[in-house]
Coordinates of C-alpha atoms in Angstrom, one line a residue:
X1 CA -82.6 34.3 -28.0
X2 CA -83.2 30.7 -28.9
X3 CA -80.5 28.5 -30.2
X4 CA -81.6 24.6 -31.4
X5 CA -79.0 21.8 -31.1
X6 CA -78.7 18.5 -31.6
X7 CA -76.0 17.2 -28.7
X8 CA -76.3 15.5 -26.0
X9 CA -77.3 17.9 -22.5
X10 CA -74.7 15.8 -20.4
X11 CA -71.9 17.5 -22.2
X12 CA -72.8 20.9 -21.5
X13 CA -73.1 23.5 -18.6
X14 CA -76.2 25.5 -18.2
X15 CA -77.8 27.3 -15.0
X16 CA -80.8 25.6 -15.3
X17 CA -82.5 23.5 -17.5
X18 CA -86.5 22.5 -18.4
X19 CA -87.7 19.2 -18.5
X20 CA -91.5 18.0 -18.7
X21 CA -92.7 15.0 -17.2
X22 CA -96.4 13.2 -17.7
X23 CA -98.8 11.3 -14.9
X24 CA -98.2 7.1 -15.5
X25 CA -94.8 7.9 -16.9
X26 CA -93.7 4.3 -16.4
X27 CA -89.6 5.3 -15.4
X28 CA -87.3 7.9 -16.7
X29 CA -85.7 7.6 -19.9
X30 CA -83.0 9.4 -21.8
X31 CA -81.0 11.9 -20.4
X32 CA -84.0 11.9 -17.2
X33 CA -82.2 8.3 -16.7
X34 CA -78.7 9.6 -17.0
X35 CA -79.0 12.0 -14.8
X36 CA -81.0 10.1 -12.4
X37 CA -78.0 7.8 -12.0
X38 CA -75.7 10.7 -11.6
X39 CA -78.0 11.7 -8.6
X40 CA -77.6 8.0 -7.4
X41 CA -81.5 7.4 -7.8
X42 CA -82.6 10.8 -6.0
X43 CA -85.0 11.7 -9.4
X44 CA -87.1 8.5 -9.0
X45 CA -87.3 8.6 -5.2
X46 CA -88.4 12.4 -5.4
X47 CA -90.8 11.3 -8.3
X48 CA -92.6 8.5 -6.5
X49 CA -92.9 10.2 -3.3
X50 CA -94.4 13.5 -5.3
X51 CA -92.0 16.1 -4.6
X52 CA -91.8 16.0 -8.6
X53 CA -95.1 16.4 -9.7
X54 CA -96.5 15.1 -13.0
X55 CA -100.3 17.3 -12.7
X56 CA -100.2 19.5 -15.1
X57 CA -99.1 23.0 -14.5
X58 CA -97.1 21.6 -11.4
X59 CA -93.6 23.1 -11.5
X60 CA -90.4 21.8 -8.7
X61 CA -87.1 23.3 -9.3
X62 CA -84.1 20.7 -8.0
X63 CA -80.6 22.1 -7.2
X64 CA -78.2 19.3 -8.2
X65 CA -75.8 20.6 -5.6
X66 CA -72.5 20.4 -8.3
X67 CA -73.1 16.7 -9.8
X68 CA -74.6 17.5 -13.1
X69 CA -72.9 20.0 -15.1
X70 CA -76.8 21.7 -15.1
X71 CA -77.5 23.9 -11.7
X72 CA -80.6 23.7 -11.5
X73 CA -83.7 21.2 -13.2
X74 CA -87.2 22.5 -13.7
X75 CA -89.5 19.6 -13.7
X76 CA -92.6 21.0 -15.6
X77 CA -96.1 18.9 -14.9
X78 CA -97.8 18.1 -18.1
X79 CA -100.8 15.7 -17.0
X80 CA -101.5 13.0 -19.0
X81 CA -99.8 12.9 -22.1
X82 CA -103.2 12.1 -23.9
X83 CA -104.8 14.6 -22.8
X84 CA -101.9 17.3 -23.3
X85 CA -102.7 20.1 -26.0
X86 CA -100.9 22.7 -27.4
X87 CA -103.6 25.6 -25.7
X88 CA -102.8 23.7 -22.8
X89 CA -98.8 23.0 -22.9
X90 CA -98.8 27.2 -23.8
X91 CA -100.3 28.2 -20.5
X92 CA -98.2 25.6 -18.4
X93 CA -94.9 27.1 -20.0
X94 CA -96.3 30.7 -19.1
X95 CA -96.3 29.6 -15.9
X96 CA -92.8 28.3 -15.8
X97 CA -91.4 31.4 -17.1
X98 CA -93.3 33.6 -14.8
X99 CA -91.5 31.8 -12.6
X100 CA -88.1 32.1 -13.9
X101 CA -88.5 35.7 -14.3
X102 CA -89.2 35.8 -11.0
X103 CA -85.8 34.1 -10.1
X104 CA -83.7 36.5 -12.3
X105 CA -81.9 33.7 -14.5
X106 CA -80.4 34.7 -17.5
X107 CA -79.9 31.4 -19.6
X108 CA -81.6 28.2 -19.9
X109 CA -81.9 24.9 -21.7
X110 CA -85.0 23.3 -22.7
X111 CA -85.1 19.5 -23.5
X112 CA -87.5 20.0 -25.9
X113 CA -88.5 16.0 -26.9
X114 CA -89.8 15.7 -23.4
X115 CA -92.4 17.5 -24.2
X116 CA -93.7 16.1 -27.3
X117 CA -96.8 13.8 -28.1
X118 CA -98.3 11.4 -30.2
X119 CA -100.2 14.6 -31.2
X120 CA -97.9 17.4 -30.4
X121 CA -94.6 17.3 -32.5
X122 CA -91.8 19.2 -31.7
X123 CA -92.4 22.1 -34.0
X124 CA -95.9 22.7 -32.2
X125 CA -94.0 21.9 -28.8
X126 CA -91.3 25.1 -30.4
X127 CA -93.7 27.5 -31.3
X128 CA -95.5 27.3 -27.9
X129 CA -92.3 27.5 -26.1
X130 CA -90.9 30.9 -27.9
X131 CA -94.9 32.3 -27.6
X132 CA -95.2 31.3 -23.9
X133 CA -91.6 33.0 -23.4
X134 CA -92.7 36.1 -25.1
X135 CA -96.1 36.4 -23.6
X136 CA -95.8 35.3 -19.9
X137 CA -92.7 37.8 -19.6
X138 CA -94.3 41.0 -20.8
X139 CA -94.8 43.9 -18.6
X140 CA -95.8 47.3 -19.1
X141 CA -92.7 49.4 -18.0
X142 CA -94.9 52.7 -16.9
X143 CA -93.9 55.7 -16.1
X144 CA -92.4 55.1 -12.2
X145 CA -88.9 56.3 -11.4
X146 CA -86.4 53.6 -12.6
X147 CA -84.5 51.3 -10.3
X148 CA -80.4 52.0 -9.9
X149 CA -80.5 48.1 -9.9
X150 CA -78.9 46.3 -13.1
X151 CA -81.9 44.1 -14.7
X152 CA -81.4 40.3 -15.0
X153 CA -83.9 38.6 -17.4
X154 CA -83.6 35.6 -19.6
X155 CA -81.4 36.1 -22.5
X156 CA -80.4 33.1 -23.9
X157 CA -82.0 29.9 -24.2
X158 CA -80.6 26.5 -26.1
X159 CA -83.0 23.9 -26.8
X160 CA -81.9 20.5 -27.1
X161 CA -83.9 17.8 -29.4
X162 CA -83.6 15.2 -31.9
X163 CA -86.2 16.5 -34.7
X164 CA -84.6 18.8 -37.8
X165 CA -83.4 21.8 -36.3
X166 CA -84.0 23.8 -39.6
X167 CA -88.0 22.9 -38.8
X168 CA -87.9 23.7 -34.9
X169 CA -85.8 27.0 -36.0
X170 CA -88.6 28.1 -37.8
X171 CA -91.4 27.5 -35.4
X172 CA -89.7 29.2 -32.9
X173 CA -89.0 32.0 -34.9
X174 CA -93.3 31.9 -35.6
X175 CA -93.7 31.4 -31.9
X176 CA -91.8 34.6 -30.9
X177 CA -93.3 36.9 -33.5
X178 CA -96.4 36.1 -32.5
X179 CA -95.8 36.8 -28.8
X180 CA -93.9 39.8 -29.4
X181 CA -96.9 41.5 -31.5
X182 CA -99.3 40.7 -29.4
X183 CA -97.1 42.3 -26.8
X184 CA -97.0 45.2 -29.3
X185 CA -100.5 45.4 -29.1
X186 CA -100.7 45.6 -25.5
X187 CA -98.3 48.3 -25.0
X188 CA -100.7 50.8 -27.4
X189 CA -103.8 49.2 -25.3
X190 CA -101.9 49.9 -21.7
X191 CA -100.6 53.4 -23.0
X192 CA -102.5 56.2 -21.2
X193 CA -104.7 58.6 -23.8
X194 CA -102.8 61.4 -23.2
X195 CA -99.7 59.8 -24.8
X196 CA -101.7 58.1 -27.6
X197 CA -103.6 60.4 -29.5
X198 CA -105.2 59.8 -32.8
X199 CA -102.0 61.5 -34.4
X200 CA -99.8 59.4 -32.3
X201 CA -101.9 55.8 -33.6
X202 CA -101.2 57.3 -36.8
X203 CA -97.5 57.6 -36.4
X204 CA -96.9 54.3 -35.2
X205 CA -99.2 52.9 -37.9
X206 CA -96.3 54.6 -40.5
X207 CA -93.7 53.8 -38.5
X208 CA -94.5 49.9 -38.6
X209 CA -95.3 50.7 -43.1
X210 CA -92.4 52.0 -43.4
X211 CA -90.6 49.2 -41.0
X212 CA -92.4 46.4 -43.1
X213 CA -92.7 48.3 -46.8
X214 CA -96.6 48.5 -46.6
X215 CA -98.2 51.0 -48.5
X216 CA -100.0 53.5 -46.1
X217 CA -102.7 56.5 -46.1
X218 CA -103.0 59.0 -43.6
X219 CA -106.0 60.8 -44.2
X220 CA -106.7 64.2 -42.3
X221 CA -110.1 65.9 -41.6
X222 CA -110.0 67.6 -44.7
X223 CA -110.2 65.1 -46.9
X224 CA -112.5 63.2 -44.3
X225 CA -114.9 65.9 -44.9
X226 CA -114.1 65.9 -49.2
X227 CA -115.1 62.0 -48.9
X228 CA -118.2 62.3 -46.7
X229 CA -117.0 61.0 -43.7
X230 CA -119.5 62.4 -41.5
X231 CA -119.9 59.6 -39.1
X232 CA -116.0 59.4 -38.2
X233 CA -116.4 63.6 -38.2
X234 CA -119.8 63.6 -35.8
X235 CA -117.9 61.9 -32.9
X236 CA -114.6 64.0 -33.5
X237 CA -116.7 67.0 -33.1
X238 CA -116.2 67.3 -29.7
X239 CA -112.3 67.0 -29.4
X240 CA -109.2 69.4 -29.9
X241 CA -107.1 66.5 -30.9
X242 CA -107.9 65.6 -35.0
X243 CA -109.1 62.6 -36.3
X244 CA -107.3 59.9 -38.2
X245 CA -108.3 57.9 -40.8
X246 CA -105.5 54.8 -41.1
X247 CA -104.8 52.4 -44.1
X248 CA -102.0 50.1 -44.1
X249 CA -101.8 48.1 -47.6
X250 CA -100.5 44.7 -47.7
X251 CA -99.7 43.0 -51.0
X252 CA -99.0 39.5 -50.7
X253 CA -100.3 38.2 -54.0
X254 CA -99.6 39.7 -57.8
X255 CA -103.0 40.9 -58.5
X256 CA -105.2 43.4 -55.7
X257 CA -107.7 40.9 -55.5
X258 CA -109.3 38.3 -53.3
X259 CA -108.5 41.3 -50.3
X260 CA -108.6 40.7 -46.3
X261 CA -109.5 44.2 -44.5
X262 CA -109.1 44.2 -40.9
X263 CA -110.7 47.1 -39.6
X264 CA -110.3 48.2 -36.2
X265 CA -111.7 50.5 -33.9
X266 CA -109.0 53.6 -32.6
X267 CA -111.6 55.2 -30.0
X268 CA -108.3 56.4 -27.9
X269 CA -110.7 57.9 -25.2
X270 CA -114.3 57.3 -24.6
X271 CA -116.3 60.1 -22.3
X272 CA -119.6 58.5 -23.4
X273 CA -120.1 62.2 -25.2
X274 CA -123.5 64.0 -23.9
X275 CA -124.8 60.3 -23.0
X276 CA -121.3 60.4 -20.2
X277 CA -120.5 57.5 -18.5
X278 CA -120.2 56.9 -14.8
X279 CA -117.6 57.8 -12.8
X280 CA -116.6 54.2 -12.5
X281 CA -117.3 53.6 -15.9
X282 CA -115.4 56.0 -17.3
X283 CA -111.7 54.7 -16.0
X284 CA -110.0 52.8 -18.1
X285 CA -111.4 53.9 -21.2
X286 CA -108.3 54.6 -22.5
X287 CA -108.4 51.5 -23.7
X288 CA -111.4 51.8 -26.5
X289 CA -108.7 51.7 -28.9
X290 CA -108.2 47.7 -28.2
X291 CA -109.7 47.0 -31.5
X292 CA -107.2 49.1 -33.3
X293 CA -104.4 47.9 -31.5
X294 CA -105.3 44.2 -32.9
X295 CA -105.3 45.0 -35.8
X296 CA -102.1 46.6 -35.5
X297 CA -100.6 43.6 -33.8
X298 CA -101.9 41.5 -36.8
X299 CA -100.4 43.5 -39.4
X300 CA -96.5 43.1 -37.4
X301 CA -97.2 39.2 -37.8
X302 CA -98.3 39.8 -41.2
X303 CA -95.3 42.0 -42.2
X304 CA -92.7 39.4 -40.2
X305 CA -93.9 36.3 -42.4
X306 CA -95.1 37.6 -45.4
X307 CA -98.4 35.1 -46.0
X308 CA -99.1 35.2 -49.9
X309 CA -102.2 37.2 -48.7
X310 CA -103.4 40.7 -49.8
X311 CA -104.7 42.4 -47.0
X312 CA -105.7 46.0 -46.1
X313 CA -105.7 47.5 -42.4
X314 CA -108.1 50.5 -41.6
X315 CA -108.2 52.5 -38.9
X316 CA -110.5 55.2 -37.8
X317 CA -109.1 57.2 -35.0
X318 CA -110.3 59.7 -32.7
X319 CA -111.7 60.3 -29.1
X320 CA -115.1 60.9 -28.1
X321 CA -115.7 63.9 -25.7
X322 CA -117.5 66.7 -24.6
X323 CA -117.5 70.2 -25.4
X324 CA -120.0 72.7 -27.1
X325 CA -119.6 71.5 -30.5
X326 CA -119.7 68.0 -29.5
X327 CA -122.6 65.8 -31.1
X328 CA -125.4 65.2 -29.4
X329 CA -128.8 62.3 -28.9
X330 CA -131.4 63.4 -32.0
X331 CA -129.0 64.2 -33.9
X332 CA -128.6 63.1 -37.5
X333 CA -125.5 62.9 -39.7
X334 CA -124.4 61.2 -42.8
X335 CA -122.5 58.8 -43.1
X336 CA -119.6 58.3 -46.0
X337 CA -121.9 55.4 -47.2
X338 CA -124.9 58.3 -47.9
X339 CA -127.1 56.1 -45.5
X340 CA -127.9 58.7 -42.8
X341 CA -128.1 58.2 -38.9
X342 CA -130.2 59.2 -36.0
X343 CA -128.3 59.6 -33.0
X344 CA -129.9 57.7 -29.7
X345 CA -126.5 57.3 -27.9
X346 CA -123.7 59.5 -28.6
X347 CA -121.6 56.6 -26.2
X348 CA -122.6 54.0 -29.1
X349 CA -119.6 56.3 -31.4
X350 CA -117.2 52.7 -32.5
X351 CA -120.4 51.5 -34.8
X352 CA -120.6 55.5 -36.4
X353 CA -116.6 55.1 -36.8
X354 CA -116.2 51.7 -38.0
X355 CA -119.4 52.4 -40.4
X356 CA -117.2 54.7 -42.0
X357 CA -114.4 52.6 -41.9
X358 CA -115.7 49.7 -43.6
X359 CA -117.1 52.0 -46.4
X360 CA -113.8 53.1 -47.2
X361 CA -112.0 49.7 -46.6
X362 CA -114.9 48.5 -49.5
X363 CA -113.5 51.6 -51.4
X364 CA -109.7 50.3 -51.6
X365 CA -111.5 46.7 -52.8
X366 CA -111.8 44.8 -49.4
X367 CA -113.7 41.6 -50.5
X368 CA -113.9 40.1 -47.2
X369 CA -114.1 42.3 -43.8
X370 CA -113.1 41.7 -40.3
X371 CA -113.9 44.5 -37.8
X372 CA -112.8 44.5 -34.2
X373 CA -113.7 46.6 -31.5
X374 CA -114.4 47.0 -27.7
X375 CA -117.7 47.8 -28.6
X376 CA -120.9 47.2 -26.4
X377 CA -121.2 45.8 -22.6
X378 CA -123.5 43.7 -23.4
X379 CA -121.1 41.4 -24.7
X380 CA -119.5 41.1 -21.4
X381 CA -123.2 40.7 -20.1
X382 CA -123.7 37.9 -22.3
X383 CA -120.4 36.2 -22.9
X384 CA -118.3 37.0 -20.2
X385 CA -114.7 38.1 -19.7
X386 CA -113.0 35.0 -21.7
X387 CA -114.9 35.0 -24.9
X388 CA -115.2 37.5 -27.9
X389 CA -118.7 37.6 -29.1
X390 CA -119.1 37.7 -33.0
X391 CA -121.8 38.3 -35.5
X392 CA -121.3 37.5 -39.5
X393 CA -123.3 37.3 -42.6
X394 CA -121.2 34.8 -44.3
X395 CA -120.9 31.3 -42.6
X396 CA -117.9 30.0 -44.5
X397 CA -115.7 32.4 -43.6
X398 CA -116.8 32.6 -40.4
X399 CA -116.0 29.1 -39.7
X400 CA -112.7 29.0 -41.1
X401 CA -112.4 32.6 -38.5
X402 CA -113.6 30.1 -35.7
X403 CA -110.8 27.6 -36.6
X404 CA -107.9 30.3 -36.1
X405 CA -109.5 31.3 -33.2
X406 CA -109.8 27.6 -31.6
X407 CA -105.9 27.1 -33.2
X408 CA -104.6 30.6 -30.8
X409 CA -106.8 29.4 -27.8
X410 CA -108.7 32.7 -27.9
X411 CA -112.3 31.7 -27.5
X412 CA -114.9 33.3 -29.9
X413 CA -118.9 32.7 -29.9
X414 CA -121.3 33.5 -32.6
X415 CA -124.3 35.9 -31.8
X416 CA -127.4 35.8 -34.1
X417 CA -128.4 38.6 -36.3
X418 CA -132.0 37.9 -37.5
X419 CA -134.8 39.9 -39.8
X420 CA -136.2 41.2 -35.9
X421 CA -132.7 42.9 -35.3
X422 CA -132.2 44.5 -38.9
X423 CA -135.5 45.8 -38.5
X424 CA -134.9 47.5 -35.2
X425 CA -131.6 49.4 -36.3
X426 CA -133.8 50.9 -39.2
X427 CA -136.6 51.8 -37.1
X428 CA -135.8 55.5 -37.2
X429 CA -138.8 58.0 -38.4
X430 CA -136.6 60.6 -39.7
X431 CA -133.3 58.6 -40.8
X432 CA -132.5 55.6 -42.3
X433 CA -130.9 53.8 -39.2
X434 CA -130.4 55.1 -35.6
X435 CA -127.2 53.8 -33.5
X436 CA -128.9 52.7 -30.7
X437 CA -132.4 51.0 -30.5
X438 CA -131.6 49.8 -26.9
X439 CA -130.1 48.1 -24.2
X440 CA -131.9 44.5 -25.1
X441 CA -129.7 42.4 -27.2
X442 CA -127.3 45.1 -27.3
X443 CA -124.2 43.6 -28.9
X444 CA -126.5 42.3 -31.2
X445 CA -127.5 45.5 -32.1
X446 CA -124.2 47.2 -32.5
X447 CA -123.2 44.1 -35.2
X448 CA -126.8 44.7 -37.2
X449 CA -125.8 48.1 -37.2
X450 CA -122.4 47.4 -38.6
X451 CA -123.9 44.7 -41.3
X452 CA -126.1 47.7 -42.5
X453 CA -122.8 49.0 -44.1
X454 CA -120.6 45.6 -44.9
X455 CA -124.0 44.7 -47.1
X456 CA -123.4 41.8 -49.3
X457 CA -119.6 42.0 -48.6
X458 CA -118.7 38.9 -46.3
X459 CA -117.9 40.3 -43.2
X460 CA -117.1 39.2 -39.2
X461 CA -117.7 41.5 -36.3
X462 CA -115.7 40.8 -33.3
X463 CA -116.7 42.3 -30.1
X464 CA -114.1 42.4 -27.2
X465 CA -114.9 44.2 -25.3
X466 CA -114.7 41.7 -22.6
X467 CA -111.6 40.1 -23.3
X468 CA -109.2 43.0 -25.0
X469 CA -107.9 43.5 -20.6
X470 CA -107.6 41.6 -17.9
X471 CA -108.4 42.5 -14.2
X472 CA -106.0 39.7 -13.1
X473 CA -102.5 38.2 -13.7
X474 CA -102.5 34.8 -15.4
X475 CA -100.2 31.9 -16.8
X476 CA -99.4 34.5 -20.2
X477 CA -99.3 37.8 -18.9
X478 CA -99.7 40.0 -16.9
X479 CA -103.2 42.7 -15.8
X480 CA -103.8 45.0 -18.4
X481 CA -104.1 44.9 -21.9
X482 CA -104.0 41.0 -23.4
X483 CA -103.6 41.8 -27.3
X484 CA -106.8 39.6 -27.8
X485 CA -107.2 38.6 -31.2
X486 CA -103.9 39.8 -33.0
X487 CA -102.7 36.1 -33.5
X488 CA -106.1 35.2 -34.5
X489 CA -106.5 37.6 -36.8
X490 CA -102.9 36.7 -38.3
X491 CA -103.5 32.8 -38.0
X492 CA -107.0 33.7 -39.9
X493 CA -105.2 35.9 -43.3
X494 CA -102.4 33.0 -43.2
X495 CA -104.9 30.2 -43.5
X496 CA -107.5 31.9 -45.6
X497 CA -108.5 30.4 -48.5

């Protein structure tokens, strides 16, 4: 897809090629000012009267009518070059190629150095290049007849600067494996539940072990029920389809030590159970299995770059519906951890699953947990639509969670757990904890629940259930799914330390 040279972009014909451009930029220089000759002064006249526009995000395509060997130039607004980051310059390119998709081109060139910074170089400016391309141009295919029509998409793109190839090889090469798991995670997220069962998580889980030469562990319900899996088991009660129980092993370091678990929540549909959801409610819930799907996505980064990282990925699986067997409020079940569980909400099921889950990812030697599910509304009630609420018991590895997250522009904001909150998830009279103490401080509660079983084990809970979809299109992507948190949850296991 992306080819990195070093000549000069007079000397070679291309349909179309990219160049950014920054407010107060003094005159053109470069091949700008080569080819602003070549148009006998055309570029500066179009710049000063505004046609070209320098604000960023502001994008004017000029046809050079046969006297450049290039067809057509993209000017790309950047603002002002102070103020330009690499969040920022990610979302302007997603907008470009949303653009070019739109016009059907199949090659490009990108001169690349226009784009850099006194604090953007031009391996920051690659990698948000190829992530940009590989976000802003993913769409979920569906299941509509296909066009007769050939498709035309972008194909082949040369980029053309002055820094070591070798170095702005590589970032693009980090840039599009990042996009393109994300995407992965998407497609599982957009995927209706009737395609993406529990078994069918689990065979893509193998699928992408065997792929990357993870170890894996498929457990069934049998052996669910052998271990004491009885929270994971309660919510399956009420579905045909089996439950899943998914490890993926990771081994980046000689010794199993020092050992990242991502755990992530596989709800692939979520009635509600006996406490149902509303009618509106209830659509889209095929997509309670966002947290799992992260996860997922994470683990493709992690098996494409290798980090000298140990980490293990568990996955409980199932859906939650109705029937006669189903579970129901006042019940009480046990969970793999022995602590046993009054049952307030059977529509609070991710916290019973992911209990279970973390007990077993503590089993395989986890030494430091992540969890991430679509978990509670609250969250959106509190937090909004653009930011992931979290909850921890272990501030340094929090923090160093917040800086991946602030480094992949996906916004994260720490919730409070205090002595008030513990005390409410253990106010059961007949069980050691209930799911659900209530709807104040809900996604509070669903995180003290969680803590209950991480214990002294340092752990982050991730809710996103506001941000794992999207209502709208924007600069990266498209409504639907938005793979929220798989390139934080990779930046986070390559960083650790």
């Amino acid at each position: 897809m992306f080819k990195v040279v070093q000549e000069s972009l007079n000397e070679t014909k291309h349909e179309a090629c990219i160049v950014g451009i920054f407010e107060r930029q003094s005159a053109l220089g470069g091949v700008l000012a080569a080819w602003d000759e070549q148009l006998n002064g055309q570029l500066t006249a179009l710049l000063k009267e505004g046609d070209l526009s320098p604000k960023r995000k502001q994008i004017a395509k000029i046809h050079t009518l046969g006297q450049l060997n290039i067809k057509r130039l993209y000017f790309v607004g950047l603002g002002k070059e102070s103020d330009l980051t690499f969040d920022g310059l990610r979302e302007t390119i997603g907008r470009l190629f949303k653009m070019l998709k739109g016009e059907k081109l199949t090659e490009a060139a990108v001169a690349l150095d226009t784009f850099i910074t006194e604090n953007l170089d031009a391996s920051e400016a690659a990698h948000a290049f190829a992530e940009a391309f590989a976000l802003a141009t993913y769409q979920f295919v569906g299941y509509k007849q296909k066009s007769n029509e050939p498709e035309k998409k972008l194909e082949e793109m040369t980029v053309y600067t002055a820094a070591d190839p070798k170095e702005v090889e590589v970032s693009l090469l980090v840039g599009s494996v990042y996009g393109r798991a994300t995407n992965s995670a998407r497609t599982l997220v957009n995927t209706p539940s009737n395609l993406l069962t529990a078994t069918d998580l689990a065979d893509y889980a193998v699928e992408l072990a065997r792929k990357y030469k993870f170890e894996y562990e498929v457990l069934e319900k049998a052996e669910m029920e052998k271990l004491g899996m009885g929270a994971l088991l309660a919510v399956n009660k009420g579905s045909s389809e089996p439950p899943k129980m998914i490890v993926l092993k990771y081994q980046g370091k000689e010794a199993w030590e020092n050992v990242i678990a991502l755990v992530g929540k596989g709800v692939t549909f979520d009635t509600g159970g006996y406490s149902i959801k509303t009618k509106d409610g209830i659509v889209g819930m095929k997509t309670d299995m966002a947290g799992a799907a992260a996860v997922l996505g994470a683990m493709e980064i992690i098996g494409e770059l290798r980090p000298e990282q140990n980490v293990i990925a568990v996955i409980p699986a199932t859906d939650n519906l109705i029937s006669a067997d189903a579970f129901r409020p006042d019940d009480v079940i046990t969970s793999m951890s022995g602590k046993t569980i009054e049952i307030k909400n059977t529509d609070a099921e991710g916290r019973l699953i992911l209990a279970d889950a973390i007990t077993y990812a503590k089993h395989h030697g986890a030494n430091y947990i992540i969890d991430v599910a679509t978990l509670t509304g609250g969250v959106i009630i509190a937090l909004g639509v653009h930011t992931t609420g979290a909850l921890t018991n272990h501030e340094e590895m929090f923090e160093q969670l917040l800086e991946a997250s602030v480094e992949t522009g996906e916004c994260i904001w720490r919730l409070p757990i205090t002595e008030k909150d513990k005390e409410r998830v253990r106010n059961s009279p007949i069980a050691d904890l209930n799911n659900s103490p209530g709807r104040e401080g809900h996604a509070i509660m669903g995180g003290a629940f969680l803590a209950e079983f991480a214990e002294n084990t340092p752990w982050v809970h991730l809710d996103i259930a506001g941000t794992s979809v999207t209502s709208k299109d924007h600069d990266l992507g498209p409504a639907g799914a938005t793979g929220v948190m798989v390139r934080t949850l990779a930046t986070f296991v390559e960083r650790f330390q």
